[in-house]
Amino acid sequence: MSEETTQEILLLKLGEVVLKGLNRNVFEDKLTANVSRHIKPYGRFQVYTKQSTIYVEPRNEECDMDRAYRACLQVFGVAAIARALPCAKDVDAITETAKRYLKDEFAAAKSFKVESRRADKQFPMTSIQLSQAVGGNLADAFPGVAVDVHNPDLTVHVEIRERAAYVHGPATEGAGGLPVGTGGKAMSLLSGGIDSPVSSWMMARRGVWLEMVHFQSPPYTSPQALEKVLSLAKLLTPWCGQLIIHVVPFTEIQEEIRRNCPEDYFTLIMRRFMMRLAQAVAQKAGARALVTGESLGQVASQTMMALGVTEDVTDMPVLRPLIGMDKSEIVKISRKIGTFETSILPYEDCCTVFTPRHPCTKPFVSDVRDAEKALDVDALVEKALSGVENIRIKGDGTIVRKPARTEE
Ligand code: ATP
Ligand code: MG
């Protein structure tokens, strides 16, 4: 066996990608490319797909397998990940490798079985013969662990491939979903709260390539509030890939609303402006849908009628992955993906500036349209769009700022 095959490799099991009939190649290619990009900082790897599995093999000793493994846990489209150890293609070598490599798993198990796959058809034993031989040896080596082929605590996997045999134990659950980039592009409205990082993550998990739009209202919102949003976006890049955040100046719009519109409608009219602006930014970026962190009934502006009023000004699909979720469920995801601690930092969002004392919870579209007539909507939208600043967060976390459009 050559030097290079003695190192641990990663086996990534494909998730829903395998259901994708004719498009399957497109999905697999995208996933392979995404995996390669995620692990690039950790060394030189060979990444290829075979039989619903992506193989990640280190090309040299310098590869950091622990970090590559952790990076792969954040790649959408991967259902499960196993670390496997290569060895020579014979029963004794396989047995010895399993004994050593899966020592801890055997210590924790009451029963086990061996499951073999044979990609190398030259191998002299059938899969069943191989499983029986290795299983027999392991049963002798671990007398306290019984063979149970139906419902074992531990399944020892053996794969006979061209270059070597591979041994691995149970796989870890992967990120699931579909590869980012296969589900089209959408513009996600990212605030500094708990919900919108989660809604963004959920859509990225369905394969959607995201860009972000954020509305800021200085001096009512502070520079720290924007920094917080950038930190949240940065936490999302390992899942979503590099992100562009379109920062839209929103102060004048909010002041105009306060000056000219009935207080009960402040939030609703503000949200309609957010939708108009988000749609314009989305169209320019080639995105086909908007994403928000709205959840039915969570606040006055998220009742069914309020959502209808908000949606009235856009003809793009508005994706609201949290619509049917309880706050506690959203918080759970936010903790899992690592955004929660940042989300609860106490910086104000433009939504919390000028909040009405008695927001209307059952608004009619026609009434809100009437209330809005006091404003020059098009001019306000145009002006805000001319001040958009693009901030790019690269895959490695570095931040690149681009000036507002007027300065280009
Ligand atoms: P979050 O926890 O994400 O702030 P929320 O429960 O506070 O959401 P709202 O403040 O009413 O709800 O906002 C609803 C949604 O509108 C947010 O989830 C987000 O998608 C969008 N949104 C709110 N404020 C902003 C902002 N300043 N910039 C961009 N999007 C925003
Ligand atoms: Mg909010």
Short mmCIF file of C-alpha atoms in Angstrom, two decimals, residues 51-399:
data_model
loop_
_atom_site.label_atom_id
_atom_site.label_comp_id
_atom_site.label_asym_id
_atom_site.label_seq_id
_atom_site.Cartn_x
_atom_site.Cartn_y
_atom_site.Cartn_z
CA GLN A 51 -22.14 5.63 -5.65
CA SER A 52 -23.95 8.41 -3.74
CA THR A 53 -20.83 9.13 -1.71
CA ILE A 54 -18.34 11.96 -1.92
CA TYR A 55 -14.79 10.87 -1.13
CA VAL A 56 -12.49 13.42 0.45
CA GLU A 57 -8.92 12.14 0.39
CA PRO A 58 -5.92 14.06 1.67
CA ARG A 59 -3.14 14.37 -0.89
CA ASN A 60 -0.40 14.70 1.71
CA GLU A 61 0.36 14.58 5.42
CA GLU A 62 -0.15 18.32 5.86
CA CYS A 63 -3.93 18.13 5.53
CA ASP A 64 -5.84 19.07 8.69
CA MET A 65 -8.48 16.32 8.76
CA ASP A 66 -10.18 17.52 11.94
CA ARG A 67 -10.89 20.93 10.53
CA ALA A 68 -11.84 19.56 7.11
CA TYR A 69 -14.28 17.24 8.87
CA ARG A 70 -15.80 20.11 10.84
CA ALA A 71 -16.06 22.23 7.69
CA CYS A 72 -17.92 19.42 5.92
CA LEU A 73 -20.50 19.38 8.73
CA GLN A 74 -21.55 22.83 7.46
CA VAL A 75 -22.03 21.85 3.81
CA PHE A 76 -25.69 21.65 2.84
CA GLY A 77 -26.58 18.58 0.75
CA VAL A 78 -24.51 16.22 2.92
CA ALA A 79 -26.72 13.84 4.92
CA ALA A 80 -24.00 12.11 6.92
CA ILE A 81 -20.23 12.05 7.33
CA ALA A 82 -17.97 9.20 8.29
CA ARG A 83 -14.24 9.22 8.91
CA ALA A 84 -12.64 6.10 7.48
CA LEU A 85 -9.20 4.52 7.76
CA PRO A 86 -7.56 2.76 4.82
CA CYS A 87 -5.66 -0.49 5.12
CA ALA A 88 -4.46 -3.40 2.99
CA LYS A 89 -7.13 -5.41 1.20
CA ASP A 90 -7.04 -8.57 3.28
CA VAL A 91 -9.10 -9.95 6.14
CA ASP A 92 -6.34 -9.73 8.76
CA ALA A 93 -5.41 -6.14 7.98
CA ILE A 94 -9.08 -5.14 7.98
CA THR A 95 -9.67 -6.88 11.30
CA GLU A 96 -6.63 -5.25 12.91
CA THR A 97 -7.65 -1.83 11.61
CA ALA A 98 -11.21 -2.20 12.92
CA LYS A 99 -9.92 -3.37 16.32
CA ARG A 100 -7.65 -0.36 16.67
CA TYR A 101 -9.69 2.33 14.94
CA LEU A 102 -13.07 1.43 16.47
CA LYS A 103 -11.80 0.46 19.93
CA ASP A 104 -13.93 3.12 21.70
CA GLU A 105 -17.05 2.24 19.71
CA PHE A 106 -16.65 -1.43 20.62
CA ALA A 107 -16.18 -0.49 24.28
CA ALA A 108 -19.54 1.32 24.22
CA ALA A 109 -21.50 -1.31 22.26
CA LYS A 110 -23.32 -4.46 23.36
CA SER A 111 -23.78 -5.79 19.83
CA PHE A 112 -22.32 -5.26 16.37
CA LYS A 113 -22.36 -6.34 12.76
CA VAL A 114 -20.05 -5.90 9.79
CA GLU A 115 -21.35 -4.53 6.52
CA SER A 116 -19.12 -4.76 3.46
CA ARG A 117 -19.18 -3.16 0.03
CA ARG A 118 -17.00 -4.20 -2.84
CA ALA A 119 -16.23 -1.60 -5.50
CA ASP A 120 -13.17 -3.62 -6.56
CA LYS A 121 -14.74 -6.62 -8.28
CA GLN A 122 -11.31 -8.37 -8.47
CA PHE A 123 -11.41 -8.91 -4.73
CA PRO A 124 -11.58 -12.68 -4.20
CA MET A 125 -14.37 -12.76 -1.56
CA THR A 126 -18.01 -11.71 -1.86
CA SER A 127 -19.27 -8.95 0.44
CA ILE A 128 -21.08 -11.52 2.57
CA GLN A 129 -18.02 -13.76 2.91
CA LEU A 130 -15.91 -10.76 3.87
CA SER A 131 -18.42 -9.55 6.48
CA GLN A 132 -18.58 -13.04 7.98
CA ALA A 133 -14.80 -13.41 8.14
CA VAL A 134 -14.14 -9.99 9.65
CA GLY A 135 -17.21 -10.30 11.91
CA GLY A 136 -15.96 -13.67 13.21
CA ASN A 137 -12.53 -12.23 13.99
CA LEU A 138 -13.99 -9.20 15.74
CA ALA A 139 -16.37 -11.38 17.77
CA ASP A 140 -13.29 -13.29 19.03
CA ALA A 141 -11.45 -10.04 19.76
CA PHE A 142 -14.39 -8.50 21.67
CA PRO A 143 -16.09 -11.41 23.46
CA GLY A 144 -18.36 -9.01 25.39
CA VAL A 145 -19.93 -7.66 22.20
CA ALA A 146 -22.42 -10.01 20.51
CA VAL A 147 -23.04 -10.29 16.80
CA ASP A 148 -26.50 -8.98 15.90
CA VAL A 149 -27.18 -8.57 12.20
CA HIS A 150 -30.67 -7.09 12.67
CA ASN A 151 -30.42 -4.35 15.27
CA PRO A 152 -26.80 -3.85 16.31
CA ASP A 153 -25.50 -0.99 18.48
CA LEU A 154 -22.49 -0.68 16.20
CA THR A 155 -22.15 -1.27 12.47
CA VAL A 156 -18.60 -1.71 11.22
CA HIS A 157 -18.40 -0.70 7.57
CA VAL A 158 -15.79 -2.19 5.27
CA GLU A 159 -15.33 -0.92 1.72
CA ILE A 160 -13.03 -2.60 -0.74
CA ARG A 161 -11.93 -0.01 -3.25
CA GLU A 162 -9.26 0.06 -5.92
CA ARG A 163 -6.39 1.46 -3.92
CA ALA A 164 -7.22 0.09 -0.48
CA ALA A 165 -9.82 -1.23 1.91
CA TYR A 166 -11.54 1.33 4.14
CA VAL A 167 -12.94 0.77 7.61
CA HIS A 168 -15.34 3.08 9.36
CA GLY A 169 -17.86 3.15 12.17
CA PRO A 170 -21.09 5.12 12.56
CA ALA A 171 -21.52 8.29 10.56
CA THR A 172 -22.33 11.70 12.05
CA GLU A 173 -25.41 13.53 10.86
CA GLY A 174 -24.55 16.16 8.24
CA ALA A 175 -26.16 19.55 7.59
CA GLY A 176 -28.84 18.02 5.33
CA GLY A 177 -30.76 20.03 2.75
CA LEU A 178 -29.57 20.77 -0.76
CA PRO A 179 -26.31 22.21 -2.10
CA VAL A 180 -26.20 26.02 -1.98
CA GLY A 181 -26.55 27.33 -5.50
CA THR A 182 -29.00 24.71 -6.77
CA GLY A 183 -32.12 26.53 -5.52
CA GLY A 184 -31.74 29.90 -7.24
CA LYS A 185 -30.79 33.21 -5.71
CA ALA A 186 -32.80 35.19 -3.14
CA MET A 187 -32.41 38.43 -1.20
CA SER A 188 -32.72 37.91 2.55
CA LEU A 189 -33.76 40.76 4.86
CA LEU A 190 -31.23 40.54 7.66
CA SER A 191 -31.82 42.48 10.86
CA GLY A 192 -29.83 42.12 14.04
CA GLY A 193 -32.46 39.91 15.66
CA ILE A 194 -32.78 36.22 16.37
CA ASP A 195 -35.15 35.38 13.55
CA SER A 196 -33.63 36.60 10.31
CA PRO A 197 -30.28 34.76 10.64
CA VAL A 198 -32.33 31.59 11.20
CA SER A 199 -34.63 32.23 8.22
CA SER A 200 -31.56 32.89 6.07
CA TRP A 201 -29.93 29.68 7.23
CA MET A 202 -33.10 27.71 6.53
CA MET A 203 -33.34 28.95 2.95
CA ALA A 204 -29.63 28.37 2.33
CA ARG A 205 -30.27 24.84 3.55
CA ARG A 206 -32.80 24.43 0.73
CA GLY A 207 -30.03 25.23 -1.74
CA VAL A 208 -30.73 28.94 -2.08
CA TRP A 209 -27.84 31.24 -2.82
CA LEU A 210 -28.37 34.33 -0.66
CA GLU A 211 -27.47 37.96 -0.67
CA MET A 212 -28.52 40.13 2.27
CA VAL A 213 -30.20 43.48 2.56
CA HIS A 214 -30.03 45.48 5.78
CA PHE A 215 -31.78 48.75 6.58
CA GLN A 216 -30.04 51.14 8.91
CA SER A 217 -31.23 54.43 10.36
CA PRO A 218 -28.31 56.43 11.70
CA PRO A 219 -28.17 58.24 14.06
CA TYR A 220 -31.14 56.37 15.57
CA THR A 221 -29.25 53.13 14.99
CA SER A 222 -25.60 53.01 16.01
CA PRO A 223 -22.49 51.82 14.13
CA GLN A 224 -22.44 48.89 16.59
CA ALA A 225 -25.86 47.81 15.30
CA LEU A 226 -24.39 47.48 11.81
CA GLU A 227 -21.31 45.71 13.16
CA LYS A 228 -23.62 43.24 14.85
CA VAL A 229 -25.38 42.50 11.54
CA LEU A 230 -22.00 42.00 9.87
CA SER A 231 -20.98 39.62 12.67
CA LEU A 232 -24.18 37.65 12.11
CA ALA A 233 -23.53 37.50 8.37
CA LYS A 234 -19.99 36.35 9.09
CA LEU A 235 -21.34 33.53 11.27
CA LEU A 236 -23.54 32.49 8.35
CA THR A 237 -20.80 32.37 5.69
CA PRO A 238 -19.53 28.88 6.62
CA TRP A 239 -23.04 27.68 5.73
CA CYS A 240 -24.00 30.08 2.93
CA GLY A 241 -20.66 30.81 1.26
CA GLN A 242 -19.50 34.36 0.73
CA LEU A 243 -22.19 36.98 1.35
CA ILE A 244 -22.92 40.43 0.00
CA ILE A 245 -24.80 42.71 2.38
CA HIS A 246 -26.57 45.63 0.74
CA VAL A 247 -26.85 48.29 3.42
CA VAL A 248 -29.72 50.66 2.67
CA PRO A 249 -30.02 54.10 4.32
CA PHE A 250 -33.46 54.20 5.90
CA THR A 251 -33.44 57.27 8.17
CA GLU A 252 -35.15 59.70 5.83
CA ILE A 253 -37.94 57.28 5.00
CA GLN A 254 -38.66 56.66 8.67
CA GLU A 255 -38.64 60.37 9.45
CA GLU A 256 -40.98 61.11 6.54
CA ILE A 257 -43.37 58.40 7.70
CA ARG A 258 -43.37 59.80 11.23
CA ARG A 259 -43.98 63.31 9.96
CA ASN A 260 -46.78 62.51 7.50
CA CYS A 261 -48.58 59.27 8.33
CA PRO A 262 -50.94 58.10 11.08
CA GLU A 263 -49.04 56.57 13.98
CA ASP A 264 -50.98 53.29 13.95
CA TYR A 265 -49.61 52.60 10.48
CA PHE A 266 -45.96 53.57 11.07
CA THR A 267 -44.62 50.03 11.17
CA LEU A 268 -46.75 48.78 8.30
CA ILE A 269 -45.73 51.60 5.98
CA MET A 270 -42.12 51.17 7.02
CA ARG A 271 -42.31 47.49 6.19
CA ARG A 272 -43.80 48.25 2.79
CA PHE A 273 -40.78 50.46 2.08
CA MET A 274 -38.49 47.65 3.17
CA MET A 275 -40.19 45.33 0.70
CA ARG A 276 -40.01 47.82 -2.17
CA LEU A 277 -36.35 48.49 -1.53
CA ALA A 278 -35.49 44.84 -1.01
CA GLN A 279 -37.21 43.99 -4.28
CA ALA A 280 -35.31 46.68 -6.17
CA VAL A 281 -32.00 45.50 -4.70
CA ALA A 282 -32.97 41.89 -5.48
CA GLN A 283 -33.80 42.66 -9.10
CA LYS A 284 -30.48 44.40 -9.59
CA ALA A 285 -28.64 41.42 -8.08
CA GLY A 286 -30.56 38.90 -10.19
CA ALA A 287 -32.37 37.41 -7.17
CA ARG A 288 -35.83 35.93 -7.70
CA ALA A 289 -37.36 35.98 -4.22
CA LEU A 290 -37.22 37.75 -0.87
CA VAL A 291 -36.66 36.02 2.48
CA THR A 292 -37.82 37.35 5.85
CA GLY A 293 -37.80 36.07 9.42
CA GLU A 294 -41.51 36.72 9.92
CA SER A 295 -43.54 34.26 11.97
CA LEU A 296 -47.33 34.39 12.05
CA GLY A 297 -48.67 36.36 15.00
CA GLN A 298 -45.26 37.08 16.55
CA VAL A 299 -45.81 40.86 16.53
CA ALA A 300 -48.50 43.26 15.25
CA SER A 301 -46.86 43.55 11.83
CA GLN A 302 -46.91 39.77 11.41
CA THR A 303 -50.64 39.09 11.65
CA MET A 304 -52.18 37.61 8.52
CA MET A 305 -53.69 40.92 7.46
CA ALA A 306 -50.48 42.82 8.19
CA LEU A 307 -48.50 40.37 6.07
CA GLY A 308 -50.99 40.98 3.27
CA VAL A 309 -50.42 44.73 3.55
CA THR A 310 -46.64 44.27 3.48
CA GLU A 311 -46.69 41.90 0.56
CA ASP A 312 -48.97 44.19 -1.45
CA VAL A 313 -46.00 46.20 -2.76
CA THR A 314 -43.95 43.32 -4.15
CA ASP A 315 -44.57 40.83 -6.89
CA MET A 316 -41.67 38.60 -5.98
CA PRO A 317 -42.30 35.48 -3.90
CA VAL A 318 -41.71 36.29 -0.22
CA LEU A 319 -40.24 33.23 1.48
CA ARG A 320 -40.94 33.06 5.20
CA PRO A 321 -39.46 29.80 6.46
CA LEU A 322 -40.32 30.64 10.10
CA ILE A 323 -43.97 31.36 9.44
CA GLY A 324 -45.31 28.38 11.38
CA MET A 325 -42.64 28.15 14.07
CA ASP A 326 -42.75 29.05 17.75
CA LYS A 327 -40.11 31.42 19.07
CA SER A 328 -38.66 28.63 21.21
CA GLU A 329 -38.10 26.51 18.10
CA ILE A 330 -36.44 29.42 16.34
CA VAL A 331 -34.18 30.03 19.34
CA LYS A 332 -33.21 26.37 19.34
CA ILE A 333 -32.02 26.57 15.74
CA SER A 334 -30.30 29.87 16.40
CA ARG A 335 -28.31 28.25 19.21
CA LYS A 336 -27.50 25.26 17.04
CA ILE A 337 -26.14 27.34 14.18
CA GLY A 338 -24.24 29.64 16.55
CA THR A 339 -25.97 32.99 15.93
CA PHE A 340 -27.97 33.27 19.17
CA GLU A 341 -25.32 34.89 21.40
CA THR A 342 -24.68 37.61 18.82
CA SER A 343 -28.39 38.14 18.10
CA ILE A 344 -29.14 38.98 21.73
CA LEU A 345 -26.53 41.73 21.97
CA PRO A 346 -28.50 44.83 22.92
CA TYR A 347 -28.24 47.09 19.86
CA GLU A 348 -31.35 48.73 18.46
CA ASP A 349 -32.76 47.90 15.04
CA CYS A 350 -34.48 50.46 12.82
CA CYS A 351 -37.74 48.55 13.50
CA THR A 352 -37.57 49.55 17.15
CA VAL A 353 -37.21 53.25 16.27
CA PHE A 354 -40.56 55.11 16.13
CA THR A 355 -42.74 52.15 17.15
CA PRO A 356 -46.42 53.08 17.42
CA ARG A 357 -48.13 52.79 20.81
CA HIS A 358 -51.15 51.04 19.29
CA PRO A 359 -50.10 49.32 16.07
CA CYS A 360 -52.99 48.23 13.86
CA THR A 361 -53.23 44.44 13.87
CA LYS A 362 -56.05 44.12 11.33
CA PRO A 363 -55.12 46.61 8.65
CA PHE A 364 -56.82 46.84 5.27
CA VAL A 365 -54.59 47.28 2.24
CA SER A 366 -56.73 50.13 0.89
CA ASP A 367 -56.46 52.13 4.15
CA VAL A 368 -52.70 51.79 4.26
CA ARG A 369 -52.39 52.74 0.59
CA ASP A 370 -54.42 55.86 1.35
CA ALA A 371 -52.28 56.74 4.36
CA GLU A 372 -49.18 56.40 2.20
CA LYS A 373 -50.44 58.94 -0.34
CA ALA A 374 -48.99 61.65 1.88
CA LEU A 375 -45.51 60.50 0.79
CA ASP A 376 -43.59 60.71 -2.47
CA VAL A 377 -42.92 56.98 -2.42
CA ASP A 378 -40.96 56.75 -5.68
CA ALA A 379 -38.65 59.61 -4.83
CA LEU A 380 -37.93 58.21 -1.36
CA VAL A 381 -37.19 54.79 -2.81
CA GLU A 382 -34.94 56.22 -5.52
CA LYS A 383 -32.99 58.27 -3.01
CA ALA A 384 -32.48 55.37 -0.61
CA LEU A 385 -31.33 53.14 -3.46
CA SER A 386 -28.76 55.70 -4.53
CA GLY A 387 -27.13 55.44 -1.11
CA VAL A 388 -26.80 51.66 -0.89
CA GLU A 389 -23.43 50.43 0.34
CA ASN A 390 -22.31 46.92 -0.58
CA ILE A 391 -20.31 44.99 1.95
CA ARG A 392 -18.84 41.65 0.95
CA ILE A 393 -17.94 39.02 3.49
CA LYS A 394 -15.63 36.52 1.89
CA GLY A 395 -15.59 32.82 2.68
CA ASP A 396 -12.57 33.32 4.96
CA GLY A 397 -14.41 36.03 6.93
CA THR A 398 -12.61 39.08 5.51
CA ILE A 399 -14.84 42.11 4.97
#
